Each structure stands twice: as C-alpha cells, then as structure tokens.
mmCIF file of N, CA and C in Angstrom:
data_model
loop_
_atom_site.group_PDB
_atom_site.id
_atom_site.type_symbol
_atom_site.label_atom_id
_atom_site.label_comp_id
_atom_site.label_asym_id
_atom_site.label_seq_id
_atom_site.Cartn_x
_atom_site.Cartn_y
_atom_site.Cartn_z
ATOM 1 N N MET A 301 -10.033 116.463 -7.066
ATOM 2 C CA MET A 301 -11.580 116.421 -6.418
ATOM 3 C C MET A 301 -12.329 117.618 -7.093
ATOM 4 N N THR A 302 -13.541 117.756 -6.634
ATOM 5 C CA THR A 302 -14.145 118.828 -7.088
ATOM 6 C C THR A 302 -14.884 119.673 -5.803
ATOM 7 N N ARG A 303 -14.622 120.725 -5.535
ATOM 8 C CA ARG A 303 -15.545 121.610 -4.372
ATOM 9 C C ARG A 303 -16.815 121.739 -4.830
ATOM 10 N N LEU A 304 -17.627 122.035 -3.836
ATOM 11 C CA LEU A 304 -19.116 121.894 -3.976
ATOM 12 C C LEU A 304 -19.568 123.244 -4.915
ATOM 13 N N ASN A 305 -18.575 124.442 -5.002
ATOM 14 C CA ASN A 305 -18.806 125.432 -5.897
ATOM 15 C C ASN A 305 -18.249 125.361 -7.358
ATOM 16 N N GLY A 306 -17.584 124.174 -7.528
ATOM 17 C CA GLY A 306 -17.203 123.562 -8.829
ATOM 18 C C GLY A 306 -15.530 123.778 -9.069
ATOM 19 N N GLY A 307 -14.879 124.085 -8.095
ATOM 20 C CA GLY A 307 -13.646 124.239 -8.261
ATOM 21 C C GLY A 307 -12.772 123.099 -8.290
ATOM 22 N N LEU A 308 -11.908 122.953 -8.754
ATOM 23 C CA LEU A 308 -11.100 121.634 -8.956
ATOM 24 C C LEU A 308 -9.889 121.928 -8.110
ATOM 25 N N PHE A 309 -9.474 120.856 -7.330
ATOM 26 C CA PHE A 309 -8.305 120.655 -6.607
ATOM 27 C C PHE A 309 -7.893 119.218 -6.482
ATOM 28 N N GLY A 310 -6.431 119.221 -6.034
ATOM 29 C CA GLY A 310 -5.980 117.936 -5.753
ATOM 30 C C GLY A 310 -5.491 117.815 -4.407
ATOM 31 N N VAL A 311 -5.690 116.439 -4.013
ATOM 32 C CA VAL A 311 -5.540 115.948 -2.660
ATOM 33 C C VAL A 311 -4.573 114.966 -2.737
ATOM 34 N N ASN A 312 -3.537 114.760 -1.826
ATOM 35 C CA ASN A 312 -2.397 113.775 -1.501
ATOM 36 C C ASN A 312 -3.343 112.608 -0.995
ATOM 37 N N PRO A 313 -3.437 111.488 -1.514
ATOM 38 C CA PRO A 313 -4.195 110.183 -0.818
ATOM 39 C C PRO A 313 -3.446 109.878 0.250
ATOM 40 N N ASP A 314 -2.371 109.882 0.322
ATOM 41 C CA ASP A 314 -1.493 109.460 1.644
ATOM 42 C C ASP A 314 -1.855 110.166 2.575
ATOM 43 N N LEU A 315 -2.433 111.359 2.561
ATOM 44 C CA LEU A 315 -2.970 112.389 3.518
ATOM 45 C C LEU A 315 -4.350 112.010 4.100
ATOM 46 N N VAL A 316 -5.083 111.139 3.389
ATOM 47 C CA VAL A 316 -6.542 111.189 3.769
ATOM 48 C C VAL A 316 -6.624 110.350 4.889
ATOM 49 N N GLN A 317 -7.112 110.654 6.054
ATOM 50 C CA GLN A 317 -7.336 109.748 7.066
ATOM 51 C C GLN A 317 -8.805 109.273 6.939
ATOM 52 N N ARG A 318 -9.598 109.863 6.719
ATOM 53 C CA ARG A 318 -11.067 109.376 6.571
ATOM 54 C C ARG A 318 -11.833 110.090 5.567
ATOM 55 N N VAL A 319 -12.877 109.129 5.006
ATOM 56 C CA VAL A 319 -14.036 109.714 3.968
ATOM 57 C C VAL A 319 -15.394 109.258 4.589
ATOM 58 N N GLU A 320 -16.221 110.647 4.530
ATOM 59 C CA GLU A 320 -17.458 110.192 5.322
ATOM 60 C C GLU A 320 -18.653 110.567 4.210
ATOM 61 N N SER A 321 -19.609 110.111 4.757
ATOM 62 C CA SER A 321 -20.843 110.666 3.639
ATOM 63 C C SER A 321 -21.805 110.808 4.648
ATOM 64 N N ALA A 322 -22.374 112.304 4.709
ATOM 65 C CA ALA A 322 -23.329 112.545 5.708
ATOM 66 C C ALA A 322 -24.178 113.935 5.385
ATOM 67 N N PRO A 323 -24.996 114.102 4.176
ATOM 68 C CA PRO A 323 -24.805 113.158 2.891
ATOM 69 C C PRO A 323 -23.706 113.592 1.942
ATOM 70 N N ASP A 324 -23.246 114.927 2.364
ATOM 71 C CA ASP A 324 -22.273 115.271 1.310
ATOM 72 C C ASP A 324 -21.030 114.550 1.722
ATOM 73 N N THR A 325 -20.127 114.150 0.904
ATOM 74 C CA THR A 325 -18.548 113.630 1.224
ATOM 75 C C THR A 325 -17.559 114.536 1.661
ATOM 76 N N ILE A 326 -17.237 114.246 2.658
ATOM 77 C CA ILE A 326 -16.110 114.820 3.226
ATOM 78 C C ILE A 326 -15.044 114.078 3.698
ATOM 79 N N LEU A 327 -14.083 114.865 3.224
ATOM 80 C CA LEU A 327 -12.555 114.353 3.373
ATOM 81 C C LEU A 327 -11.810 114.873 4.423
ATOM 82 N N THR A 328 -11.322 113.862 5.404
ATOM 83 C CA THR A 328 -10.668 114.336 6.777
ATOM 84 C C THR A 328 -9.346 114.087 6.504
ATOM 85 N N LEU A 329 -8.304 114.994 6.269
ATOM 86 C CA LEU A 329 -6.762 114.674 6.268
ATOM 87 C C LEU A 329 -6.320 114.463 7.739
ATOM 88 N N ILE A 330 -4.936 113.845 7.645
ATOM 89 C CA ILE A 330 -4.346 113.601 8.829
ATOM 90 C C ILE A 330 -4.180 114.630 9.872
ATOM 91 N N ASP A 331 -4.116 115.971 9.111
ATOM 92 C CA ASP A 331 -3.810 117.201 10.014
ATOM 93 C C ASP A 331 -5.028 117.712 10.376
ATOM 94 N N GLY A 332 -6.078 116.972 10.108
ATOM 95 C CA GLY A 332 -7.495 117.567 10.898
ATOM 96 C C GLY A 332 -8.224 118.347 9.728
ATOM 97 N N SER A 333 -7.419 118.925 8.752
ATOM 98 C CA SER A 333 -8.371 119.736 7.817
ATOM 99 C C SER A 333 -9.633 118.843 6.943
ATOM 100 N N LYS A 334 -10.594 119.611 6.753
ATOM 101 C CA LYS A 334 -11.570 118.902 6.181
ATOM 102 C C LYS A 334 -12.036 119.411 4.842
ATOM 103 N N TYR A 335 -12.615 118.791 3.871
ATOM 104 C CA TYR A 335 -13.073 119.449 2.405
ATOM 105 C C TYR A 335 -14.331 118.402 2.141
ATOM 106 N N ILE A 336 -15.376 119.346 1.706
ATOM 107 C CA ILE A 336 -16.541 118.945 1.283
ATOM 108 C C ILE A 336 -16.586 118.699 -0.057
ATOM 109 N N VAL A 337 -16.643 117.669 -0.899
ATOM 110 C CA VAL A 337 -16.345 117.392 -2.201
ATOM 111 C C VAL A 337 -17.721 116.952 -2.873
ATOM 112 N N GLU A 338 -17.794 117.166 -4.346
ATOM 113 C CA GLU A 338 -19.200 116.432 -5.089
ATOM 114 C C GLU A 338 -18.978 115.148 -5.074
ATOM 115 N N GLU A 339 -17.696 114.646 -5.273
ATOM 116 C CA GLU A 339 -17.553 113.167 -5.559
ATOM 117 C C GLU A 339 -18.190 112.248 -4.466
ATOM 118 N N SER A 340 -18.761 111.144 -5.005
ATOM 119 C CA SER A 340 -19.250 110.287 -3.929
ATOM 120 C C SER A 340 -18.243 109.701 -2.906
ATOM 121 N N MET A 341 -18.629 108.996 -1.954
ATOM 122 C CA MET A 341 -17.410 108.240 -1.114
ATOM 123 C C MET A 341 -16.940 107.322 -1.856
ATOM 124 N N ALA A 342 -17.672 106.412 -2.814
ATOM 125 C CA ALA A 342 -17.388 105.363 -3.537
ATOM 126 C C ALA A 342 -16.330 105.784 -4.688
ATOM 127 N N GLU A 343 -16.587 106.974 -5.273
ATOM 128 C CA GLU A 343 -15.476 107.421 -6.162
ATOM 129 C C GLU A 343 -14.194 107.948 -5.633
ATOM 130 N N VAL A 344 -14.300 108.538 -4.293
ATOM 131 C CA VAL A 344 -13.177 109.031 -3.547
ATOM 132 C C VAL A 344 -12.253 107.771 -3.460
ATOM 133 N N ILE A 345 -12.746 106.704 -2.898
ATOM 134 C CA ILE A 345 -12.387 105.601 -2.581
ATOM 135 C C ILE A 345 -11.466 104.873 -3.874
ATOM 136 N N SER A 346 -12.497 104.932 -4.978
ATOM 137 C CA SER A 346 -12.021 104.317 -6.289
ATOM 138 C C SER A 346 -10.702 105.114 -6.480
ATOM 139 N N ARG A 347 -10.457 106.251 -6.567
ATOM 140 C CA ARG A 347 -9.522 107.099 -7.026
ATOM 141 C C ARG A 347 -8.238 107.024 -6.067
ATOM 142 N N ILE A 348 -8.736 106.810 -4.811
ATOM 143 C CA ILE A 348 -7.268 106.384 -3.764
ATOM 144 C C ILE A 348 -6.863 105.164 -4.514
ATOM 145 N N THR A 349 -7.496 104.189 -4.490
ATOM 146 C CA THR A 349 -7.351 102.862 -4.879
ATOM 147 C C THR A 349 -6.560 102.623 -6.151
ATOM 148 N N GLU A 350 -6.858 103.370 -7.162
ATOM 149 C CA GLU A 350 -6.361 103.547 -8.621
ATOM 150 C C GLU A 350 -4.921 104.262 -8.518
ATOM 151 N N HIS A 351 -4.795 105.353 -7.653
ATOM 152 C CA HIS A 351 -3.804 106.244 -7.318
ATOM 153 C C HIS A 351 -2.729 105.087 -6.956
ATOM 154 N N ARG A 352 -3.005 104.391 -5.752
ATOM 155 C CA ARG A 352 -1.933 103.339 -5.060
ATOM 156 C C ARG A 352 -1.614 102.346 -6.011
ATOM 157 N N ALA A 353 -2.415 101.575 -6.849
ATOM 158 C CA ALA A 353 -2.100 100.718 -7.595
ATOM 159 C C ALA A 353 -1.213 101.111 -8.974
ATOM 160 N N LEU A 354 -1.384 102.385 -9.247
ATOM 161 C CA LEU A 354 -0.546 103.196 -10.356
ATOM 162 C C LEU A 354 1.225 103.187 -9.562
ATOM 163 N N VAL A 355 0.858 103.555 -8.431
ATOM 164 C CA VAL A 355 2.395 103.627 -7.702
ATOM 165 C C VAL A 355 2.939 102.677 -7.591
ATOM 166 N N LEU A 356 2.409 101.408 -7.165
ATOM 167 C CA LEU A 356 2.763 99.965 -7.220
ATOM 168 C C LEU A 356 3.409 99.343 -8.584
ATOM 169 N N ALA A 357 2.561 99.659 -9.666
ATOM 170 C CA ALA A 357 2.844 99.258 -10.725
ATOM 171 C C ALA A 357 3.843 99.955 -11.315
ATOM 172 N N ARG A 358 4.116 101.024 -11.184
ATOM 173 C CA ARG A 358 5.556 101.775 -11.374
ATOM 174 C C ARG A 358 6.686 101.346 -10.593
ATOM 175 N N ALA A 359 6.448 101.175 -9.357
ATOM 176 C CA ALA A 359 7.651 100.673 -8.677
ATOM 177 C C ALA A 359 8.043 99.314 -9.237
ATOM 178 N N ARG A 360 7.037 98.497 -9.691
ATOM 179 C CA ARG A 360 7.621 97.218 -9.919
ATOM 180 C C ARG A 360 8.177 97.214 -11.705
ATOM 181 N N GLN A 361 7.860 98.250 -12.238
ATOM 182 C CA GLN A 361 8.121 98.381 -13.550
ATOM 183 C C GLN A 361 9.653 99.056 -13.302
ATOM 184 N N ILE A 362 9.974 99.906 -12.387
ATOM 185 C CA ILE A 362 11.466 100.220 -12.266
ATOM 186 C C ILE A 362 12.145 99.218 -11.648
ATOM 187 N N GLU A 363 11.716 98.419 -10.888
ATOM 188 C CA GLU A 363 12.547 97.231 -10.431
ATOM 189 C C GLU A 363 12.935 96.238 -11.651
ATOM 190 N N THR A 364 11.966 95.994 -12.182
ATOM 191 C CA THR A 364 12.366 95.129 -13.398
ATOM 192 C C THR A 364 13.175 95.804 -14.581
ATOM 193 N N GLU A 365 12.996 97.027 -14.791
ATOM 194 C CA GLU A 365 14.111 97.749 -15.624
ATOM 195 C C GLU A 365 15.524 97.634 -14.896
ATOM 196 N N ARG A 366 15.543 97.946 -13.672
ATOM 197 C CA ARG A 366 16.810 97.805 -12.941
ATOM 198 C C ARG A 366 17.384 96.439 -12.893
ATOM 199 N N GLN A 367 16.516 95.433 -12.774
ATOM 200 C CA GLN A 367 17.081 94.257 -12.937
ATOM 201 C C GLN A 367 17.591 93.664 -14.026
ATOM 202 N N SER A 368 16.918 94.031 -15.124
ATOM 203 C CA SER A 368 17.344 94.035 -16.656
ATOM 204 C C SER A 368 18.727 94.604 -17.010
ATOM 205 N N VAL A 369 18.806 95.452 -16.527
ATOM 206 C CA VAL A 369 20.074 96.255 -16.603
ATOM 207 C C VAL A 369 21.173 95.710 -15.811
ATOM 208 N N HIS A 370 21.067 95.211 -14.700
ATOM 209 C CA HIS A 370 22.176 94.271 -13.806
ATOM 210 C C HIS A 370 22.262 93.248 -14.625
ATOM 211 N N LEU A 371 21.150 92.348 -15.000
ATOM 212 C CA LEU A 371 21.462 91.210 -15.774
ATOM 213 C C LEU A 371 22.316 91.374 -17.059
ATOM 214 N N ALA A 372 21.996 92.557 -17.908
ATOM 215 C CA ALA A 372 22.791 92.454 -19.087
ATOM 216 C C ALA A 372 24.207 92.870 -18.943
ATOM 217 N N SER A 373 24.722 93.153 -17.790
ATOM 218 C CA SER A 373 26.051 93.405 -17.332
ATOM 219 C C SER A 373 26.731 92.257 -17.153
ATOM 220 N N VAL A 374 26.303 91.348 -17.038
ATOM 221 C CA VAL A 374 26.774 89.707 -16.835
ATOM 222 C C VAL A 374 26.923 89.454 -18.198
ATOM 223 N N PRO A 375 28.339 88.824 -18.598
ATOM 224 C CA PRO A 375 28.455 88.141 -20.183
ATOM 225 C C PRO A 375 27.626 86.939 -20.227
ATOM 226 N N SER A 376 27.256 86.767 -21.450
ATOM 227 C CA SER A 376 26.331 85.806 -21.786
ATOM 228 C C SER A 376 27.456 84.609 -22.185
ATOM 229 N N ASP A 377 26.748 83.395 -22.303
ATOM 230 C CA ASP A 377 27.650 82.110 -22.789
ATOM 231 C C ASP A 377 28.112 82.517 -24.079
ATOM 232 N N ASP A 378 27.406 83.051 -24.888
ATOM 233 C CA ASP A 378 27.743 83.061 -26.340
ATOM 234 C C ASP A 378 28.932 83.886 -26.589
ATOM 235 N N GLU A 379 29.014 84.927 -25.490
ATOM 236 C CA GLU A 379 30.108 85.919 -26.010
ATOM 237 C C GLU A 379 31.517 85.477 -25.439
ATOM 238 N N PRO A 380 32.510 85.630 -26.142
ATOM 239 C CA PRO A 380 33.955 85.085 -25.772
ATOM 240 C C PRO A 380 34.435 85.594 -24.390
ATOM 241 N N GLU A 381 35.289 84.614 -23.920
ATOM 242 C CA GLU A 381 35.954 85.176 -22.507
ATOM 243 C C GLU A 381 36.320 86.588 -22.466
ATOM 244 N N GLY A 382 36.265 87.301 -21.705
ATOM 245 C CA GLY A 382 36.543 88.521 -21.643
ATOM 246 C C GLY A 382 35.486 89.710 -21.683
ATOM 247 N N GLY A 383 34.682 89.049 -22.550
ATOM 248 C CA GLY A 383 33.393 89.961 -23.095
ATOM 249 C C GLY A 383 34.178 91.181 -24.040
ATOM 250 N N PRO A 384 32.923 92.023 -24.204
ATOM 251 C CA PRO A 384 33.035 92.991 -25.443
ATOM 252 C C PRO A 384 33.747 94.233 -25.097
ATOM 253 N N ASP A 385 34.266 94.334 -23.760
ATOM 254 C CA ASP A 385 34.949 95.395 -23.232
ATOM 255 C C ASP A 385 36.387 95.214 -23.567
ATOM 256 N N ASP A 386 37.158 94.164 -23.788
ATOM 257 C CA ASP A 386 38.282 93.905 -24.331
ATOM 258 C C ASP A 386 38.735 94.962 -25.290
ATOM 259 N N GLU A 387 38.019 95.063 -26.232
ATOM 260 C CA GLU A 387 38.401 95.844 -27.398
ATOM 261 C C GLU A 387 38.512 97.209 -27.065
ATOM 262 N N PRO A 388 39.429 98.079 -27.811
ATOM 263 C CA PRO A 388 39.275 99.519 -27.009
ATOM 264 C C PRO A 388 38.096 100.308 -27.598
ATOM 265 N N ASP A 389 37.570 101.054 -26.744
ATOM 266 C CA ASP A 389 36.240 101.715 -27.198
ATOM 267 C C ASP A 389 36.344 102.858 -28.247
ATOM 268 N N PRO A 390 35.811 102.729 -29.125
ATOM 269 C CA PRO A 390 35.887 103.835 -30.396
ATOM 270 C C PRO A 390 35.744 105.545 -29.984
ATOM 271 N N ARG A 391 34.978 105.517 -28.877
ATOM 272 C CA ARG A 391 34.723 106.837 -28.277
ATOM 273 C C ARG A 391 35.854 107.309 -27.678
ATOM 274 N N GLY A 392 36.703 106.479 -27.164
ATOM 275 C CA GLY A 392 37.962 107.263 -26.540
ATOM 276 C C GLY A 392 38.197 106.367 -25.397
ATOM 277 N N PRO A 393 39.362 106.781 -24.417
ATOM 278 C CA PRO A 393 39.448 106.448 -23.063
ATOM 279 C C PRO A 393 38.359 106.324 -22.205
ATOM 280 N N HIS A 394 38.407 105.213 -21.334
ATOM 281 C CA HIS A 394 37.346 105.305 -20.315
ATOM 282 C C HIS A 394 37.635 104.909 -19.241
ATOM 283 N N ASP A 395 36.968 105.128 -18.315
ATOM 284 C CA ASP A 395 37.208 104.408 -16.707
ATOM 285 C C ASP A 395 37.377 102.968 -16.838
ATOM 286 N N GLU A 396 38.562 102.578 -16.560
ATOM 287 C CA GLU A 396 38.819 100.810 -16.593
ATOM 288 C C GLU A 396 37.976 100.294 -15.338
ATOM 289 N N GLY A 397 37.509 100.811 -14.285
ATOM 290 C CA GLY A 397 36.961 100.353 -13.170
ATOM 291 C C GLY A 397 35.504 100.377 -13.497
ATOM 292 N N ARG A 398 34.778 101.213 -14.158
ATOM 293 C CA ARG A 398 33.543 101.090 -14.512
ATOM 294 C C ARG A 398 32.956 100.068 -15.525
ATOM 295 N N ALA A 399 31.858 99.643 -15.147
ATOM 296 C CA ALA A 399 31.234 98.422 -15.952
ATOM 297 C C ALA A 399 30.427 99.208 -17.040
ATOM 298 N N HIS A 400 30.639 98.219 -18.203
ATOM 299 C CA HIS A 400 29.780 99.147 -19.325
ATOM 300 C C HIS A 400 28.395 98.197 -19.356
ATOM 301 N N LEU A 401 27.153 98.740 -19.383
ATOM 302 C CA LEU A 401 26.111 98.211 -19.136
ATOM 303 C C LEU A 401 25.428 98.376 -20.592
ATOM 304 N N ARG A 402 24.675 97.392 -21.043
ATOM 305 C CA ARG A 402 23.782 97.476 -22.149
ATOM 306 C C ARG A 402 22.277 97.313 -21.447
ATOM 307 N N THR A 403 21.628 97.917 -21.926
ATOM 308 C CA THR A 403 19.989 98.007 -21.494
ATOM 309 C C THR A 403 19.344 96.983 -22.614
ATOM 310 N N VAL A 404 18.872 96.093 -21.670
ATOM 311 C CA VAL A 404 18.076 94.688 -22.653
ATOM 312 C C VAL A 404 16.471 95.184 -22.432
ATOM 313 N N ARG A 405 15.905 95.025 -23.483
ATOM 314 C CA ARG A 405 14.519 95.543 -23.503
ATOM 315 C C ARG A 405 13.713 94.166 -24.264
#
C-alpha cells in the first residue's frame, strides 16, 4: 500500500476488517488501527482478492505434489513383484522400514 506521503508499506490482508472510501481510502484492521492510503477501494479489494487466490493456488499445488509423491511410492503394474527396493542400495545400508519415494513430475 502507499501512504498519502508516498511511503510504501505492507498490510496483512487477513487482518483487514473494512475498506472505506470517504473520499480517501481508509483501511481498518481488526485491532482497530486505521490507515489512509492512495490506492482506491477497488484497487485494495483487487489486491486482497489476488493475494487470496495465490494462497489457494499454492495450497492446491502443494497438495498435488504431495499426492504425486504418495502415488509414486506404490509399485506400478509393470514393475516386478517386490519392486525396485529388493536390490541393494548402491549408496550403502539404509533403514529397511523406510519407504523409498520417487518424485513423479
């Protein structure tokens, strides 16, 4: 956000309780503190919406990555019974109880 004197500052959008236009744009946070900013009410709302969309998109991306790693740990139909972990690990001994995961992209 931009203060009326031109200084830039960041606001946690989850703490914004209210945005008013009277005629300056006033942000009221949930703790009652108020900030007058140069941006229009529409711009503030757009930035909050964009931030929340980015958070949701990143959460979905993380979940998709987590699922692909989980699915990669299940042997495919074309792997011989027992899977690739039956052969000794060339890097040396490893924890027999730990599943070895491959990342699928």
